[in-house]
Coordinates of C-alpha atoms in Angstrom, one line a residue:
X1 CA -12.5 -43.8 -66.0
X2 CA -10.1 -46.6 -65.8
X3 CA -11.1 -48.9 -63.2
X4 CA -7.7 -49.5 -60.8
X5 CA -7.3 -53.1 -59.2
X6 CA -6.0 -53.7 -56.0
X7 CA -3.2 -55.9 -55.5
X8 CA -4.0 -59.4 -54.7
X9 CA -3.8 -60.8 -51.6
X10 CA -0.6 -62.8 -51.2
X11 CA -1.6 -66.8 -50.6
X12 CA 0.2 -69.5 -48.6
X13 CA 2.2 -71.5 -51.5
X14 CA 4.4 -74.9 -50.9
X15 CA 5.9 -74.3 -53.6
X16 CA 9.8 -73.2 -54.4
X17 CA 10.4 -70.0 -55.4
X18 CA 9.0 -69.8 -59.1
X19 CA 8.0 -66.6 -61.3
X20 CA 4.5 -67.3 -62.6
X21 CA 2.0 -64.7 -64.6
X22 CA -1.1 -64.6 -64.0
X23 CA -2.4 -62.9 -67.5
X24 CA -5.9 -62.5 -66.4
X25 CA -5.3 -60.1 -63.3
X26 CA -1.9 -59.0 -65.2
X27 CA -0.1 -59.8 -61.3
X28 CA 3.2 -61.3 -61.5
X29 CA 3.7 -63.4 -58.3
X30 CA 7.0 -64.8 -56.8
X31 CA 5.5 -67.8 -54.1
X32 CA 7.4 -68.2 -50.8
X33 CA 6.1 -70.9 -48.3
X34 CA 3.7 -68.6 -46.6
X35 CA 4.7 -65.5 -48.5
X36 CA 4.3 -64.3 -52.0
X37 CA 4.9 -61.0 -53.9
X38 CA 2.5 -59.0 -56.4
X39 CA 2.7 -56.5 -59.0
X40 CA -0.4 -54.4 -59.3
X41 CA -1.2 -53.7 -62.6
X42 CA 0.0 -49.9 -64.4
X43 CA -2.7 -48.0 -63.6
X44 CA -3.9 -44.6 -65.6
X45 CA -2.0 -41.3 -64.7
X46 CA -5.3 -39.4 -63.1
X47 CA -4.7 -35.5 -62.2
X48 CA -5.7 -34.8 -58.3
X49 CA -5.6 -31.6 -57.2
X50 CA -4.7 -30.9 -53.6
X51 CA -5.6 -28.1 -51.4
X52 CA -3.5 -27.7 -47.9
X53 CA -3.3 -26.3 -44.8
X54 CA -0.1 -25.7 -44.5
X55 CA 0.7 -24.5 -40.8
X56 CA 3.3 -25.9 -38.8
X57 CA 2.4 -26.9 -35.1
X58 CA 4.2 -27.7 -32.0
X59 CA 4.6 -31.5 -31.8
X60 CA 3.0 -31.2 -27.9
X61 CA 0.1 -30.2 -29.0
X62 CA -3.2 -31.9 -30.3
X63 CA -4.9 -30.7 -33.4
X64 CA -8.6 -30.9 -34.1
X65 CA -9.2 -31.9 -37.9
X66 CA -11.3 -34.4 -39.7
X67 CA -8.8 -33.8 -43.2
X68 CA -5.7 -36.1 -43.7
X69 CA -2.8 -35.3 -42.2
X70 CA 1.3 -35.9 -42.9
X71 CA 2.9 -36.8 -39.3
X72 CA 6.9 -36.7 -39.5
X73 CA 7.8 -39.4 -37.2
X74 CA 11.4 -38.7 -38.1
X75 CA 13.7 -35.9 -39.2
X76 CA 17.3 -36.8 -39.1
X77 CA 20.2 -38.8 -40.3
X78 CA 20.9 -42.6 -40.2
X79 CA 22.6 -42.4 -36.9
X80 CA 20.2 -40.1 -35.5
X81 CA 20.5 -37.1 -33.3
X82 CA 22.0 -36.7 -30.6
X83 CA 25.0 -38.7 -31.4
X84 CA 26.4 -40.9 -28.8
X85 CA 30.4 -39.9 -29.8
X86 CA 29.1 -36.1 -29.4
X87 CA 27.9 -36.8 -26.1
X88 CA 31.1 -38.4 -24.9
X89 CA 33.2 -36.3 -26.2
X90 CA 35.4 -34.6 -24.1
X91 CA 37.3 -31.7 -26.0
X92 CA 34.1 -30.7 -27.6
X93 CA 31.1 -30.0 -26.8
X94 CA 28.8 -30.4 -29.4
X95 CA 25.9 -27.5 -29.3
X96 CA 22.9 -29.6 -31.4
X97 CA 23.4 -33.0 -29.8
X98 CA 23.7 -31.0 -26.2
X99 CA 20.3 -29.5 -26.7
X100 CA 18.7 -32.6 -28.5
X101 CA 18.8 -34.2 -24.8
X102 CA 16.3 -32.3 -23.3
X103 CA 12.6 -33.1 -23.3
X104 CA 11.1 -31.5 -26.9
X105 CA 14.0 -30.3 -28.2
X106 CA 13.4 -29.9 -32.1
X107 CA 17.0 -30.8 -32.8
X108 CA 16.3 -34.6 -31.4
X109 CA 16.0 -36.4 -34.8
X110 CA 15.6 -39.8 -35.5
X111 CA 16.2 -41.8 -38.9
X112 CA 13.5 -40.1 -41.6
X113 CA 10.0 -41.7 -42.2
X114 CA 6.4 -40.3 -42.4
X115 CA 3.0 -41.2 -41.6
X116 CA 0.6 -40.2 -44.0
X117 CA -3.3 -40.5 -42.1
X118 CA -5.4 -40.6 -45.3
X119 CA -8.9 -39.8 -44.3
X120 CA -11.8 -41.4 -46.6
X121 CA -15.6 -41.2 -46.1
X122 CA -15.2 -44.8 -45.3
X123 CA -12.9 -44.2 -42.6
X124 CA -8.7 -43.6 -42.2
X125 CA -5.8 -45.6 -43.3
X126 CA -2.7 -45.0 -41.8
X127 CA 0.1 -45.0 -44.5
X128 CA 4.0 -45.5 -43.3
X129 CA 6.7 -44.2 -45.5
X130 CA 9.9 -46.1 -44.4
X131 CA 10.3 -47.9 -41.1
X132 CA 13.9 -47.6 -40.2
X133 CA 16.5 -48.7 -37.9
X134 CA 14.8 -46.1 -35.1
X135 CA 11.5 -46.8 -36.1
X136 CA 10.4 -48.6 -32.9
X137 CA 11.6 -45.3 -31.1
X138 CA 9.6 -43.0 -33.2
X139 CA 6.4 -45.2 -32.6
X140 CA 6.6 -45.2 -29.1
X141 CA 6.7 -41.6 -28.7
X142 CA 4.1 -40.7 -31.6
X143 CA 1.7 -43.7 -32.2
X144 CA 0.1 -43.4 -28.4
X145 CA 0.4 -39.5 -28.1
X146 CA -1.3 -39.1 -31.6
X147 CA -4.0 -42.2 -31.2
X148 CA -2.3 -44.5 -34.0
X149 CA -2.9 -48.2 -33.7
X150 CA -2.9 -49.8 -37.2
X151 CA -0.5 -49.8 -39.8
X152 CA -2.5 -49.8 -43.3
X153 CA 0.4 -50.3 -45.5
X154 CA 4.1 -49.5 -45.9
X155 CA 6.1 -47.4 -48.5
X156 CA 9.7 -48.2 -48.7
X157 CA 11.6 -45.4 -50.5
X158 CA 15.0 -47.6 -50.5
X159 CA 16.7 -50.5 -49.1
X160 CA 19.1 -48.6 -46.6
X161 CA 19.3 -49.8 -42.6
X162 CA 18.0 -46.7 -42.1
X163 CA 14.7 -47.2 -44.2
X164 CA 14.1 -51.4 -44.0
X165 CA 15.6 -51.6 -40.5
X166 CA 12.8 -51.5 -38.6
X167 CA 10.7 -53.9 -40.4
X168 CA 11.5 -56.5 -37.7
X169 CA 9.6 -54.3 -35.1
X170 CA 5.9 -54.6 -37.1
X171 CA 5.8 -57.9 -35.1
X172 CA 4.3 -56.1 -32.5
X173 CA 1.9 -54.6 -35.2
X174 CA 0.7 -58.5 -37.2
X175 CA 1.1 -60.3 -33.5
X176 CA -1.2 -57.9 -31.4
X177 CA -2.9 -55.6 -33.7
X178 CA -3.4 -56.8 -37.0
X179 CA -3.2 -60.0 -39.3
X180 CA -1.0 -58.8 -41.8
X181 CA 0.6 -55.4 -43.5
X182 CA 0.5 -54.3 -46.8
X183 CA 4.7 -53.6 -48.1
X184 CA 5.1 -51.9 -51.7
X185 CA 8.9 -51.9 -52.7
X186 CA 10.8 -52.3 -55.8
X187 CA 12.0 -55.3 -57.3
X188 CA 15.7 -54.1 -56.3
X189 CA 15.0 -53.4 -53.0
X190 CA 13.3 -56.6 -52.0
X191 CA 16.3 -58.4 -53.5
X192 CA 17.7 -56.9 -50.6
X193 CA 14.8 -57.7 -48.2
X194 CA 15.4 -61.6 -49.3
X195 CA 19.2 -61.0 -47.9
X196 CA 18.6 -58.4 -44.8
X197 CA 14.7 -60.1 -44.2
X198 CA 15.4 -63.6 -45.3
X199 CA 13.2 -65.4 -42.4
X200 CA 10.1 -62.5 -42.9
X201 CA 10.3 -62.8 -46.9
X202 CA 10.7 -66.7 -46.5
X203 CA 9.2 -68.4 -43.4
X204 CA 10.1 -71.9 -44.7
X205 CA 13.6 -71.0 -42.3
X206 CA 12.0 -70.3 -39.6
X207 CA 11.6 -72.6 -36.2
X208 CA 7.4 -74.4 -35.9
X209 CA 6.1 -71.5 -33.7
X210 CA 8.3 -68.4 -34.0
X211 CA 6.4 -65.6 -35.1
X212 CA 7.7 -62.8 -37.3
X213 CA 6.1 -59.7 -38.7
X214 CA 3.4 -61.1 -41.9
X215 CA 4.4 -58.6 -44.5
X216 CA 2.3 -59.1 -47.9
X217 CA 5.1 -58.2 -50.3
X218 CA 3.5 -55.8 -53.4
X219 CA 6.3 -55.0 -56.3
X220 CA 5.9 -51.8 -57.4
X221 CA 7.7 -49.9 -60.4
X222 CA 8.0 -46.9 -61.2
X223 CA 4.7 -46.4 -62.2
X224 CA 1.7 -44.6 -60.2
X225 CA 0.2 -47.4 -57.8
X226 CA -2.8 -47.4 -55.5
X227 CA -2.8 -47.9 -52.0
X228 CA -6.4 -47.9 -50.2
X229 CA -7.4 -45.2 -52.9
X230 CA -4.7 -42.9 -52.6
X231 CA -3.2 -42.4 -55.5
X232 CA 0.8 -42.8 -55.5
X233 CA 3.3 -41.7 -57.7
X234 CA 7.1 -42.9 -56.9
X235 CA 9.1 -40.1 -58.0
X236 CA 12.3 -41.8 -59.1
X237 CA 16.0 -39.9 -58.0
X238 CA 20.0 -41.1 -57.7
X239 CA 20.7 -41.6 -54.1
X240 CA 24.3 -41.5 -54.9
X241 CA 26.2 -42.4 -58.4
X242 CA 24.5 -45.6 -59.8
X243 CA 21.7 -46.4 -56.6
X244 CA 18.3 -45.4 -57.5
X245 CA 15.7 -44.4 -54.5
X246 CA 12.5 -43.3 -54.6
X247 CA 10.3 -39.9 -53.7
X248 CA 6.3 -40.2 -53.7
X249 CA 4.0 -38.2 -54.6
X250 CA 0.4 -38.1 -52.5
X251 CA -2.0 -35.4 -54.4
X252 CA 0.0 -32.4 -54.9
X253 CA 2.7 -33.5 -51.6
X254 CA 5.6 -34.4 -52.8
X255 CA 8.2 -36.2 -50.7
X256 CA 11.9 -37.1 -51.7
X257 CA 13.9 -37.9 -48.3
X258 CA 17.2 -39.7 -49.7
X259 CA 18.4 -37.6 -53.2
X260 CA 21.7 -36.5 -54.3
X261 CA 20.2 -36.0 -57.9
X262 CA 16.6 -35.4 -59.7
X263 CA 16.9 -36.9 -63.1
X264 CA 14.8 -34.6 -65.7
X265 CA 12.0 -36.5 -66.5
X266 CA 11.2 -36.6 -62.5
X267 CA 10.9 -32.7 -62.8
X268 CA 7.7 -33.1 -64.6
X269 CA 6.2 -35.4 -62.3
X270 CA 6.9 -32.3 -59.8
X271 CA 4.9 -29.9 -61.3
X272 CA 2.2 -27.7 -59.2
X273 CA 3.5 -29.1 -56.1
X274 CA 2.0 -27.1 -52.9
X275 CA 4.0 -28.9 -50.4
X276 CA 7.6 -30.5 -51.2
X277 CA 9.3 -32.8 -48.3
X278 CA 12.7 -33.2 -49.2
X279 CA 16.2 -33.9 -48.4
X280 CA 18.7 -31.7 -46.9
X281 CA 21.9 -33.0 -45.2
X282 CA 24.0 -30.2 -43.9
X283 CA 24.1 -26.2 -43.9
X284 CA 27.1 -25.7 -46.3
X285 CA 27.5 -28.4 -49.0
X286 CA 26.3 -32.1 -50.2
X287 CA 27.1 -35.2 -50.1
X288 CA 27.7 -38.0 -52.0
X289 CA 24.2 -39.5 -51.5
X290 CA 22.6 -36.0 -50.3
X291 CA 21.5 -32.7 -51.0
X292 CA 23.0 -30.1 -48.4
X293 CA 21.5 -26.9 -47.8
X294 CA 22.7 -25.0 -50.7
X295 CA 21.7 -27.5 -53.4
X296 CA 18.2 -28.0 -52.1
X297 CA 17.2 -24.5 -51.7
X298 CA 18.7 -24.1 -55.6
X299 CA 16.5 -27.2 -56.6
X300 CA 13.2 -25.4 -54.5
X301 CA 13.9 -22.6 -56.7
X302 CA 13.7 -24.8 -59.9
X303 CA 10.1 -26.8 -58.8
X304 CA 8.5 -23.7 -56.9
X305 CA 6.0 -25.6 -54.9
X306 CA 3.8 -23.4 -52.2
X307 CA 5.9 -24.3 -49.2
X308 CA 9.1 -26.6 -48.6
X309 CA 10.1 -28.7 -45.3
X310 CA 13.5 -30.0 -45.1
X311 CA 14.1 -33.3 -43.8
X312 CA 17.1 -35.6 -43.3
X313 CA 19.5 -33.1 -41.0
X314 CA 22.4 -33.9 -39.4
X315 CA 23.7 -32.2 -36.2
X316 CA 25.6 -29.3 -38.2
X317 CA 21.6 -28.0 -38.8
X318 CA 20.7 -26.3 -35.6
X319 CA 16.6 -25.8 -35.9
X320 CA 16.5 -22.0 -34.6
X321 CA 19.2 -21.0 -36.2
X322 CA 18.9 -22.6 -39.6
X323 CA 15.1 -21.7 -39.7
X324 CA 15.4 -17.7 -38.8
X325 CA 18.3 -18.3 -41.9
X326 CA 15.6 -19.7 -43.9
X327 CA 12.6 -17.2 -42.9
X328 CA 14.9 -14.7 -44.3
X329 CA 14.0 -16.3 -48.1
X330 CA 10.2 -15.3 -47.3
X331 CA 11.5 -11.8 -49.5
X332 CA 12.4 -13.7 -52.6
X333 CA 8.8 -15.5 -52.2
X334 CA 10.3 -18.7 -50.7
X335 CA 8.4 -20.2 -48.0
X336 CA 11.0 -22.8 -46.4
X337 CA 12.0 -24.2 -43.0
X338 CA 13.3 -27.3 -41.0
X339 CA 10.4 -29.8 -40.3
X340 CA 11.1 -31.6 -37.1
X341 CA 10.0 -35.0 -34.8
X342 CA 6.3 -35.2 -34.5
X343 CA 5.4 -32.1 -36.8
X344 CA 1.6 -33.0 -37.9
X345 CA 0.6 -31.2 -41.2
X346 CA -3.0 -30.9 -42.1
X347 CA -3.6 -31.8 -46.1
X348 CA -6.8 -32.5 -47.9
X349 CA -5.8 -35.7 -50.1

């Protein structure tokens, strides 16, 4: 067995930026003042098998399990549901963002992320996928109700506001709870970070005193990774013509939030999945940068995994309705519906 290396902890440099190899550990490291930026090494492709529990339960409720489990922490759309111009609208009343005001409502959506809480005979890591624009939001209402402190590390499937925005907010995280966070993103998107994120990536800017969130920046590729010994796959896709976002892959769960195309070879990377996550705009036709309803269900009939949970709605998708719609597909041997805020998934990882 191939013996996978963590990636090195990022060290204080006074240096200017500067790429450097380090041939010995195979890390490339760009230096920032108190931040630098690893590459873990290309691991071996292993085979894990996964075997889930997939029942869906009511977000108000606590479940008893010592397995791993996926938490959605969000569900919707960069703008998130309800939507304020809905709400104020006076010629129309809009019948999603209406009902997303009251208490539990499963259309309330905020921007899409995931909490994966790996469970290891040494203890759990909580694993973040994303921490957008709303992310502070989500937090609030799961992290206490579901007894989450730490954050072990953070995934970042693109560089969108509604995927990087929150990053500011795991101050309150490396201030009060922990030193530092683990961050794997691509090269690409933490050319963004340096722009959007310039005083975390770079402290040098920053005023003697102010604190910010300590993020250890890890480049990743798209290559299979390790984080706390879970083994990832990024699962590459086209978030619109020319902008390339990534999926993950945790065991045999597969998660794509942000697609508008699968390019072929990331089919094969999809094989034998039990539980696909993935993206699904609207009930009558795509975007751009998304799959709607239509074109999702066509590309669950192409992968055939065990069971599929949409993600990413907008306020057309009205949870009952679009999920008695979607039970309907249980007689062609689809099993598909909505996921929602706070839906906890038991998984063995």
């Amino acid at each position: 067995m191939v013996s996978l290396m963590a990636a090195a902890v990022l060290r204080p440099s006074p240096s200017p930026p500067s790429l450097s190899v380090f041939s010995k550990l195979n890390f490339w490291t760009v230096p920032f003042s108190r931040r630098s930026i690893t590459v873990s090494p290309r691991p071996f492709l292993l085979r894990s098998r996964l075997k889930s529990d997939l029942a869906i339960r009511d977000p108000e409720n606590q479940i008893t399990t010592k397995n791993s489990e996926i938490i959605f922490l969000g569900t919707g759309t960069s703008e998130g549901i309800p939507r304020v111009s809905c709400l104020t609208n006076p010629l129309k009343r809009c019948v999603v963002c209406s009902k997303a005001t009251e208490p539990g409502n499963t259309n309330r959506r905020l921007n899409t992320g995931i909490l994966i809480r790996y469970m290891t005979s040494s203890g759990k890591f909580n694993i973040l996928v994303d921490a957008g624009k709303f992310f502070y939001h989500s937090a609030l209402r799961w992290f206490p109700k579901y007894e989450i402190r730490e954050i072990d590390a953070v995934l970042i499937t693109h560089s969108h506001a509604d995927a990087i925005g929150g990053l500011d907010d795991l101050r309150d995280w490396t201030n009060n709870v922990q030193p530092h966070i683990p961050l794997y993103v691509t090269n690409r998107d933490f050319e963004v970070m340096r722009k959007t994120h310039y005083y975390i990536v770079d402290t040098r800017v920053l005023i003697p005193g102010a604190a910010v969130s300590e993020l250890q920046f890890n480049i990743i590729t798209e290559e299979p990774f390790v984080v706390h010994s879970l083994k990832v796959i990024p699962l590459p896709v086209w978030h619109g013509q020319g902008y390339r976002s990534l999926g993950f892959r945790f065991g045999d769960v597969c998660y794509i939030s942000d697609v508008s195309e699968i390019p072929e070879e990331t089919y094969e990377l999809l094989n034998d999945c039990e539980l696909l996550i993935l993206d699904a705009l609207r009930p009558d036709r795509s975007s751009p940068t998304h799959f709607g309803l239509p074109r999702a269900l066509e590309e669950v009939r192409k992968i055939r995994p065990r069971r599929t949970l949409f993600t990413g709605m907008m306020h057309l998708m009205e949870h009952e309705k679009v999920n008695e719609d979607l039970a309907k597909l249980m007689e062609e041997g689809l099993d598909v519906q909505l996921s929602y805020d706070g839906l906890r998934i038991p998984v063995n990882l």
